[in-house]
GROMACS .gro file of C-alpha atoms in nm:
model
  393
    1UNK     CA    1   1.856   4.087   1.617
    2UNK     CA    2   2.099   4.290   1.399
    3UNK     CA    3   2.118   4.674   1.437
    4UNK     CA    4   2.006   4.863   1.134
    5UNK     CA    5   2.366   4.962   1.047
    6UNK     CA    6   2.453   4.619   1.049
    7UNK     CA    7   2.172   4.491   0.843
    8UNK     CA    8   2.234   4.756   0.556
    9UNK     CA    9   2.608   4.623   0.524
   10UNK     CA   10   2.491   4.262   0.522
   11UNK     CA   11   2.242   4.351   0.245
   12UNK     CA   12   2.480   4.526   0.056
   13UNK     CA   13   2.790   4.253   0.080
   14UNK     CA   14   2.525   3.993   0.017
   15UNK     CA   15   2.404   4.164  -0.316
   16UNK     CA   16   2.772   4.214  -0.409
   17UNK     CA   17   2.837   3.838  -0.328
   18UNK     CA   18   2.546   3.731  -0.531
   19UNK     CA   19   2.701   3.862  -0.847
   20UNK     CA   20   2.942   3.608  -0.842
   21UNK     CA   21   2.729   3.329  -0.890
   22UNK     CA   22   2.481   3.532  -1.097
   23UNK     CA   23   2.788   3.600  -1.342
   24UNK     CA   24   2.862   3.282  -1.374
   25UNK     CA   25   2.535   3.098  -1.420
   26UNK     CA   26   2.379   3.338  -1.635
   27UNK     CA   27   2.559   3.255  -1.934
   28UNK     CA   28   2.494   2.864  -1.913
   29UNK     CA   29   2.178   2.881  -2.109
   30UNK     CA   30   2.352   3.090  -2.376
   31UNK     CA   31   2.631   2.821  -2.432
   32UNK     CA   32   2.496   2.633  -2.730
   33UNK     CA   33   2.355   2.973  -2.905
   34UNK     CA   34   2.712   3.126  -2.862
   35UNK     CA   35   2.920   2.802  -2.957
   36UNK     CA   36   2.710   2.814  -3.294
   37UNK     CA   37   2.763   3.198  -3.328
   38UNK     CA   38   3.130   3.166  -3.351
   39UNK     CA   39   3.133   2.811  -3.517
   40UNK     CA   40   3.370   2.709  -3.228
   41UNK     CA   41   3.404   2.356  -3.060
   42UNK     CA   42   3.261   2.250  -2.774
   43UNK     CA   43   3.566   2.222  -2.531
   44UNK     CA   44   3.657   2.558  -2.671
   45UNK     CA   45   3.314   2.733  -2.537
   46UNK     CA   46   3.320   2.582  -2.212
   47UNK     CA   47   3.608   2.812  -2.136
   48UNK     CA   48   3.348   3.066  -2.125
   49UNK     CA   49   3.272   2.930  -1.780
   50UNK     CA   50   3.589   2.746  -1.693
   51UNK     CA   51   3.815   3.028  -1.766
   52UNK     CA   52   3.594   3.256  -1.546
   53UNK     CA   53   3.614   3.024  -1.290
   54UNK     CA   54   3.979   2.994  -1.277
   55UNK     CA   55   4.033   3.369  -1.283
   56UNK     CA   56   3.790   3.415  -1.022
   57UNK     CA   57   3.954   3.165  -0.791
   58UNK     CA   58   4.324   3.286  -0.847
   59UNK     CA   59   4.203   3.634  -0.777
   60UNK     CA   60   4.046   3.545  -0.482
   61UNK     CA   61   4.392   3.414  -0.342
   62UNK     CA   62   4.532   3.785  -0.376
   63UNK     CA   63   4.230   4.018  -0.244
   64UNK     CA   64   4.189   3.823   0.112
   65UNK     CA   65   4.570   3.919   0.214
   66UNK     CA   66   4.552   4.239   0.027
   67UNK     CA   67   4.207   4.344   0.235
   68UNK     CA   68   4.358   4.224   0.577
   69UNK     CA   69   4.660   4.480   0.532
   70UNK     CA   70   4.447   4.753   0.343
   71UNK     CA   71   4.103   4.730   0.432
   72UNK     CA   72   3.760   4.594   0.249
   73UNK     CA   73   3.598   4.895   0.109
   74UNK     CA   74   3.890   5.002  -0.157
   75UNK     CA   75   3.902   4.639  -0.243
   76UNK     CA   76   3.546   4.591  -0.336
   77UNK     CA   77   3.534   4.931  -0.512
   78UNK     CA   78   3.797   4.846  -0.722
   79UNK     CA   79   3.652   4.515  -0.816
   80UNK     CA   80   3.301   4.653  -0.936
   81UNK     CA   81   3.481   4.884  -1.141
   82UNK     CA   82   3.669   4.609  -1.316
   83UNK     CA   83   3.363   4.399  -1.350
   84UNK     CA   84   3.199   4.662  -1.511
   85UNK     CA   85   3.471   4.714  -1.787
   86UNK     CA   86   3.489   4.369  -1.832
   87UNK     CA   87   3.108   4.348  -1.913
   88UNK     CA   88   3.162   4.627  -2.178
   89UNK     CA   89   3.450   4.387  -2.352
   90UNK     CA   90   3.209   4.100  -2.365
   91UNK     CA   91   2.914   4.328  -2.519
   92UNK     CA   92   3.173   4.451  -2.772
   93UNK     CA   93   3.373   4.098  -2.819
   94UNK     CA   94   3.360   3.976  -3.216
   95UNK     CA   95   3.533   3.641  -3.134
   96UNK     CA   96   3.522   3.377  -2.894
   97UNK     CA   97   3.877   3.470  -2.785
   98UNK     CA   98   3.763   3.816  -2.733
   99UNK     CA   99   3.464   3.707  -2.523
  100UNK     CA  100   3.661   3.480  -2.280
  101UNK     CA  101   3.900   3.771  -2.227
  102UNK     CA  102   3.608   3.983  -2.109
  103UNK     CA  103   3.489   3.710  -1.889
  104UNK     CA  104   3.796   3.680  -1.722
  105UNK     CA  105   3.805   4.071  -1.659
  106UNK     CA  106   3.474   4.015  -1.516
  107UNK     CA  107   3.589   3.731  -1.297
  108UNK     CA  108   3.904   3.934  -1.164
  109UNK     CA  109   3.665   4.218  -1.062
  110UNK     CA  110   3.375   4.010  -0.902
  111UNK     CA  111   3.651   3.815  -0.703
  112UNK     CA  112   3.677   4.119  -0.484
  113UNK     CA  113   3.322   4.136  -0.360
  114UNK     CA  114   3.275   3.729  -0.329
  115UNK     CA  115   3.578   3.722  -0.128
  116UNK     CA  116   3.504   4.033   0.100
  117UNK     CA  117   3.125   3.938   0.138
  118UNK     CA  118   3.221   3.636   0.388
  119UNK     CA  119   3.511   3.873   0.554
  120UNK     CA  120   3.288   4.147   0.607
  121UNK     CA  121   3.037   3.939   0.795
  122UNK     CA  122   3.300   3.749   1.001
  123UNK     CA  123   3.419   4.144   1.092
  124UNK     CA  124   3.107   4.248   1.208
  125UNK     CA  125   2.905   3.923   1.352
  126UNK     CA  126   3.010   3.756   1.669
  127UNK     CA  127   3.149   3.367   1.606
  128UNK     CA  128   2.820   3.228   1.746
  129UNK     CA  129   2.610   3.416   1.472
  130UNK     CA  130   2.843   3.363   1.188
  131UNK     CA  131   2.730   3.002   1.065
  132UNK     CA  132   2.383   3.079   1.089
  133UNK     CA  133   2.422   3.411   0.898
  134UNK     CA  134   2.633   3.269   0.648
  135UNK     CA  135   2.362   3.023   0.587
  136UNK     CA  136   2.113   3.272   0.542
  137UNK     CA  137   2.302   3.500   0.327
  138UNK     CA  138   2.366   3.197   0.105
  139UNK     CA  139   1.998   3.161   0.086
  140UNK     CA  140   1.940   3.515  -0.006
  141UNK     CA  141   2.237   3.492  -0.295
  142UNK     CA  142   2.092   3.191  -0.471
  143UNK     CA  143   1.757   3.409  -0.527
  144UNK     CA  144   1.925   3.585  -0.820
  145UNK     CA  145   2.116   3.295  -1.001
  146UNK     CA  146   1.777   3.096  -0.965
  147UNK     CA  147   1.609   3.368  -1.174
  148UNK     CA  148   1.927   3.434  -1.385
  149UNK     CA  149   1.920   3.162  -1.624
  150UNK     CA  150   1.515   3.183  -1.667
  151UNK     CA  151   1.592   3.555  -1.744
  152UNK     CA  152   1.884   3.474  -1.965
  153UNK     CA  153   1.694   3.183  -2.147
  154UNK     CA  154   1.427   3.485  -2.274
  155UNK     CA  155   1.694   3.719  -2.353
  156UNK     CA  156   1.871   3.489  -2.561
  157UNK     CA  157   1.573   3.369  -2.739
  158UNK     CA  158   1.444   3.719  -2.793
  159UNK     CA  159   1.774   3.954  -2.825
  160UNK     CA  160   2.086   3.734  -2.886
  161UNK     CA  161   2.368   3.673  -2.621
  162UNK     CA  162   2.479   4.001  -2.619
  163UNK     CA  163   2.211   4.120  -2.395
  164UNK     CA  164   2.337   3.918  -2.091
  165UNK     CA  165   2.659   4.144  -2.047
  166UNK     CA  166   2.447   4.423  -2.111
  167UNK     CA  167   2.252   4.323  -1.802
  168UNK     CA  168   2.554   4.225  -1.595
  169UNK     CA  169   2.713   4.576  -1.627
  170UNK     CA  170   2.389   4.777  -1.542
  171UNK     CA  171   2.368   4.541  -1.213
  172UNK     CA  172   2.748   4.619  -1.151
  173UNK     CA  173   2.713   4.992  -1.203
  174UNK     CA  174   2.419   4.999  -0.932
  175UNK     CA  175   2.612   4.801  -0.691
  176UNK     CA  176   2.908   5.008  -0.727
  177UNK     CA  177   2.685   5.337  -0.657
  178UNK     CA  178   2.533   5.154  -0.323
  179UNK     CA  179   2.888   5.054  -0.180
  180UNK     CA  180   3.042   5.416  -0.241
  181UNK     CA  181   2.735   5.544  -0.060
  182UNK     CA  182   2.666   5.298   0.199
  183UNK     CA  183   2.935   5.047   0.269
  184UNK     CA  184   3.190   5.187   0.540
  185UNK     CA  185   3.515   5.025   0.619
  186UNK     CA  186   3.459   4.720   0.855
  187UNK     CA  187   3.838   4.591   0.923
  188UNK     CA  188   4.110   4.822   1.079
  189UNK     CA  189   4.431   4.718   0.892
  190UNK     CA  190   4.696   4.575   1.125
  191UNK     CA  191   5.056   4.693   0.984
  192UNK     CA  192   5.373   4.626   1.150
  193UNK     CA  193   5.440   4.345   1.368
  194UNK     CA  194   5.181   4.008   1.351
  195UNK     CA  195   4.861   4.050   1.560
  196UNK     CA  196   4.920   3.891   1.903
  197UNK     CA  197   4.664   3.784   2.169
  198UNK     CA  198   4.746   3.734   2.560
  199UNK     CA  199   4.829   3.381   2.639
  200UNK     CA  200   4.909   3.270   3.006
  201UNK     CA  201   4.997   3.622   3.110
  202UNK     CA  202   5.214   3.666   2.801
  203UNK     CA  203   5.166   3.734   2.446
  204UNK     CA  204   5.165   3.479   2.194
  205UNK     CA  205   5.134   3.526   1.803
  206UNK     CA  206   4.809   3.381   1.655
  207UNK     CA  207   4.853   3.141   1.415
  208UNK     CA  208   4.584   3.024   1.174
  209UNK     CA  209   4.495   2.672   1.150
  210UNK     CA  210   4.510   2.629   0.769
  211UNK     CA  211   4.686   2.278   0.794
  212UNK     CA  212   4.489   2.112   1.071
  213UNK     CA  213   4.303   1.796   0.986
  214UNK     CA  214   3.954   1.942   1.048
  215UNK     CA  215   3.998   2.252   0.798
  216UNK     CA  216   4.141   1.993   0.537
  217UNK     CA  217   3.866   1.785   0.573
  218UNK     CA  218   3.593   2.071   0.528
  219UNK     CA  219   3.798   2.161   0.230
  220UNK     CA  220   3.795   1.825   0.073
  221UNK     CA  221   3.396   1.809   0.109
  222UNK     CA  222   3.363   2.150  -0.027
  223UNK     CA  223   3.573   2.092  -0.345
  224UNK     CA  224   3.436   1.705  -0.371
  225UNK     CA  225   3.074   1.880  -0.394
  226UNK     CA  226   3.174   2.172  -0.614
  227UNK     CA  227   3.324   1.946  -0.888
  228UNK     CA  228   3.049   1.724  -0.909
  229UNK     CA  229   2.795   1.983  -0.927
  230UNK     CA  230   2.972   2.198  -1.156
  231UNK     CA  231   3.016   1.898  -1.367
  232UNK     CA  232   2.635   1.878  -1.385
  233UNK     CA  233   2.593   2.220  -1.477
  234UNK     CA  234   2.827   2.163  -1.764
  235UNK     CA  235   2.700   1.890  -1.940
  236UNK     CA  236   2.329   1.924  -1.873
  237UNK     CA  237   2.246   2.232  -2.129
  238UNK     CA  238   2.396   2.010  -2.432
  239UNK     CA  239   2.171   1.709  -2.309
  240UNK     CA  240   1.861   1.887  -2.220
  241UNK     CA  241   1.884   2.151  -2.531
  242UNK     CA  242   2.084   1.943  -2.787
  243UNK     CA  243   1.969   1.588  -2.722
  244UNK     CA  244   1.615   1.622  -2.599
  245UNK     CA  245   1.528   1.918  -2.777
  246UNK     CA  246   1.431   2.140  -2.541
  247UNK     CA  247   1.453   2.553  -2.589
  248UNK     CA  248   1.723   2.761  -2.410
  249UNK     CA  249   1.424   2.932  -2.193
  250UNK     CA  250   1.291   2.574  -2.094
  251UNK     CA  251   1.617   2.476  -1.987
  252UNK     CA  252   1.625   2.799  -1.778
  253UNK     CA  253   1.330   2.672  -1.537
  254UNK     CA  254   1.571   2.363  -1.457
  255UNK     CA  255   1.786   2.592  -1.242
  256UNK     CA  256   1.453   2.703  -1.052
  257UNK     CA  257   1.403   2.296  -0.952
  258UNK     CA  258   1.747   2.291  -0.839
  259UNK     CA  259   1.780   2.612  -0.662
  260UNK     CA  260   1.474   2.509  -0.441
  261UNK     CA  261   1.688   2.192  -0.356
  262UNK     CA  262   1.982   2.423  -0.272
  263UNK     CA  263   1.779   2.644  -0.061
  264UNK     CA  264   1.617   2.361   0.156
  265UNK     CA  265   1.999   2.269   0.246
  266UNK     CA  266   2.061   2.613   0.341
  267UNK     CA  267   1.777   2.644   0.582
  268UNK     CA  268   1.856   2.279   0.733
  269UNK     CA  269   2.213   2.433   0.788
  270UNK     CA  270   2.093   2.742   0.934
  271UNK     CA  271   1.838   2.558   1.153
  272UNK     CA  272   2.083   2.427   1.394
  273UNK     CA  273   1.887   2.137   1.481
  274UNK     CA  274   2.175   1.901   1.415
  275UNK     CA  275   2.558   1.959   1.477
  276UNK     CA  276   2.798   2.042   1.212
  277UNK     CA  277   2.925   1.679   1.149
  278UNK     CA  278   2.535   1.548   1.160
  279UNK     CA  279   2.465   1.802   0.882
  280UNK     CA  280   2.721   1.699   0.670
  281UNK     CA  281   2.701   1.375   0.681
  282UNK     CA  282   2.368   1.430   0.577
  283UNK     CA  283   2.454   1.623   0.284
  284UNK     CA  284   2.712   1.367   0.162
  285UNK     CA  285   2.451   1.094   0.209
  286UNK     CA  286   2.215   1.285  -0.021
  287UNK     CA  287   2.481   1.365  -0.275
  288UNK     CA  288   2.572   0.991  -0.280
  289UNK     CA  289   2.169   0.883  -0.340
  290UNK     CA  290   2.132   1.151  -0.608
  291UNK     CA  291   2.444   1.052  -0.788
  292UNK     CA  292   2.391   0.658  -0.782
  293UNK     CA  293   2.035   0.690  -0.869
  294UNK     CA  294   2.114   0.912  -1.185
  295UNK     CA  295   2.402   0.683  -1.285
  296UNK     CA  296   2.159   0.378  -1.241
  297UNK     CA  297   1.884   0.525  -1.460
  298UNK     CA  298   2.101   0.656  -1.775
  299UNK     CA  299   2.312   0.303  -1.752
  300UNK     CA  300   1.974   0.117  -1.793
  301UNK     CA  301   1.895   0.344  -2.085
  302UNK     CA  302   1.648   0.593  -1.905
  303UNK     CA  303   1.779   0.912  -2.058
  304UNK     CA  304   1.490   1.199  -2.035
  305UNK     CA  305   1.444   1.516  -1.841
  306UNK     CA  306   1.329   1.334  -1.537
  307UNK     CA  307   1.603   1.121  -1.492
  308UNK     CA  308   1.878   1.399  -1.562
  309UNK     CA  309   1.702   1.662  -1.345
  310UNK     CA  310   1.524   1.513  -1.071
  311UNK     CA  311   1.827   1.333  -0.898
  312UNK     CA  312   2.011   1.663  -0.947
  313UNK     CA  313   1.792   1.823  -0.692
  314UNK     CA  314   1.952   1.610  -0.425
  315UNK     CA  315   2.327   1.718  -0.538
  316UNK     CA  316   2.197   2.103  -0.503
  317UNK     CA  317   2.047   1.978  -0.121
  318UNK     CA  318   2.402   1.850  -0.028
  319UNK     CA  319   2.563   2.157  -0.184
  320UNK     CA  320   2.343   2.390   0.011
  321UNK     CA  321   2.419   2.215   0.342
  322UNK     CA  322   2.824   2.176   0.289
  323UNK     CA  323   2.877   2.550   0.155
  324UNK     CA  324   2.778   2.744   0.495
  325UNK     CA  325   2.925   2.479   0.750
  326UNK     CA  326   3.275   2.455   0.548
  327UNK     CA  327   3.288   2.824   0.490
  328UNK     CA  328   3.205   2.921   0.860
  329UNK     CA  329   3.465   2.658   0.938
  330UNK     CA  330   3.739   2.842   0.748
  331UNK     CA  331   3.689   3.182   0.899
  332UNK     CA  332   3.677   3.029   1.261
  333UNK     CA  333   4.028   2.888   1.210
  334UNK     CA  334   4.186   3.225   1.144
  335UNK     CA  335   4.034   3.501   1.359
  336UNK     CA  336   4.284   3.761   1.290
  337UNK     CA  337   4.314   3.684   0.910
  338UNK     CA  338   3.956   3.630   0.821
  339UNK     CA  339   4.061   3.771   0.447
  340UNK     CA  340   4.320   3.512   0.375
  341UNK     CA  341   4.076   3.250   0.529
  342UNK     CA  342   3.782   3.351   0.282
  343UNK     CA  343   4.072   3.376  -0.010
  344UNK     CA  344   4.141   3.009   0.078
  345UNK     CA  345   3.790   2.862   0.088
  346UNK     CA  346   3.690   3.087  -0.215
  347UNK     CA  347   3.983   2.959  -0.434
  348UNK     CA  348   3.916   2.605  -0.335
  349UNK     CA  349   3.543   2.620  -0.410
  350UNK     CA  350   3.538   2.859  -0.730
  351UNK     CA  351   3.872   2.630  -0.888
  352UNK     CA  352   3.663   2.318  -0.801
  353UNK     CA  353   3.360   2.433  -1.004
  354UNK     CA  354   3.600   2.546  -1.293
  355UNK     CA  355   3.781   2.150  -1.320
  356UNK     CA  356   3.403   2.027  -1.298
  357UNK     CA  357   3.290   2.259  -1.566
  358UNK     CA  358   3.598   2.194  -1.788
  359UNK     CA  359   3.609   1.851  -1.719
  360UNK     CA  360   3.287   1.769  -1.908
  361UNK     CA  361   3.411   1.916  -2.223
  362UNK     CA  362   3.702   1.661  -2.251
  363UNK     CA  363   3.525   1.367  -2.133
  364UNK     CA  364   3.308   1.166  -2.396
  365UNK     CA  365   2.995   1.359  -2.445
  366UNK     CA  366   2.636   1.303  -2.615
  367UNK     CA  367   2.577   1.047  -2.320
  368UNK     CA  368   2.488   1.145  -1.927
  369UNK     CA  369   2.691   0.828  -1.820
  370UNK     CA  370   3.010   1.047  -1.763
  371UNK     CA  371   2.825   1.308  -1.581
  372UNK     CA  372   2.685   1.058  -1.328
  373UNK     CA  373   3.015   0.848  -1.287
  374UNK     CA  374   3.174   1.184  -1.194
  375UNK     CA  375   2.925   1.296  -0.937
  376UNK     CA  376   2.954   0.917  -0.761
  377UNK     CA  377   3.334   0.962  -0.772
  378UNK     CA  378   3.314   1.283  -0.609
  379UNK     CA  379   3.020   1.153  -0.356
  380UNK     CA  380   3.309   0.882  -0.230
  381UNK     CA  381   3.582   1.196  -0.216
  382UNK     CA  382   3.329   1.379   0.031
  383UNK     CA  383   3.302   1.063   0.222
  384UNK     CA  384   3.671   1.076   0.263
  385UNK     CA  385   3.657   1.440   0.385
  386UNK     CA  386   3.374   1.362   0.655
  387UNK     CA  387   3.578   1.104   0.767
  388UNK     CA  388   3.898   1.313   0.843
  389UNK     CA  389   3.645   1.528   1.021
  390UNK     CA  390   3.523   1.265   1.248
  391UNK     CA  391   3.853   1.152   1.335
  392UNK     CA  392   4.044   1.460   1.414
  393UNK     CA  393   4.162   1.519   1.750
   0.00000   0.00000   0.00000
């Protein structure tokens, strides 16, 4: 059991961390409406998500080392304030370019909280509890993004797409006030000489194993899973809304179905009944089955809501397993530089998602075949990462 102070800190950083996937996914049901509003091309509209993802990933690389040097709290407060400003820009946008600029500002701001959430958890939790805590933190994280597309679908239908940045701005302002009041500094910055550890009666510099084969294997799995999942998220609204004729709020319910698979994967990851390698093998197998089933159906002309959405639950299940395991492995690799480790894994995760999302704008559209083929390729790449983990010394 966690003490009251630790529980409050975990709850706050979990809510702040949840703002990142919330801000990314809440715009997905509005993409067709925004595209029509600005008379934009499909590939240009995709930058609303992929531009956000790229800025988020690049910003994560900076925030981790900065927080190792100067502390976590000031980084989080700065990020939330910048996110509020980005939301105002999005709300006032009179062109697609201005909207994308606002989204980039949001991403640079929310990257602080997204990176610090993992680092703060590692600061205040012992290593033996970290993987399970990350699993259950992630379960809490997805509740907002699960409901957000449904709410966004109704907002777009009732009030237009500008109501989305208005909602995001209100949420970020509330979280900023909570962080000011209840979130203390959890990391004492180390200045001057590198942190050292006693070894064999002497002093030795602690070096993070960022190039170890096991670290690279976990990173490969995380990247492969994210590219396929976000490739699906990119193509699915156009397939479901434009091709199959469903309303935006109806597409929002798809996210509830997908999130249930994600939560189930998180629960299995946090249960602890299987080891890390066994869990990752289970996730990659589920990913391959889901992608293969989807590809087989669409190649044979079965293109409906069930053939597009049904197998995707297995992708979400695999994503729910892989994220906590790979994140915990990254943080454990660098006990003296958790901020930097969190930056690396966050950068890889978000950048992979942005690549997958934008990739669907460049591939031939109007058919789900490229999407399903990309997912199958990512399953093979994830298998390579699993092989690297299994063969490490």
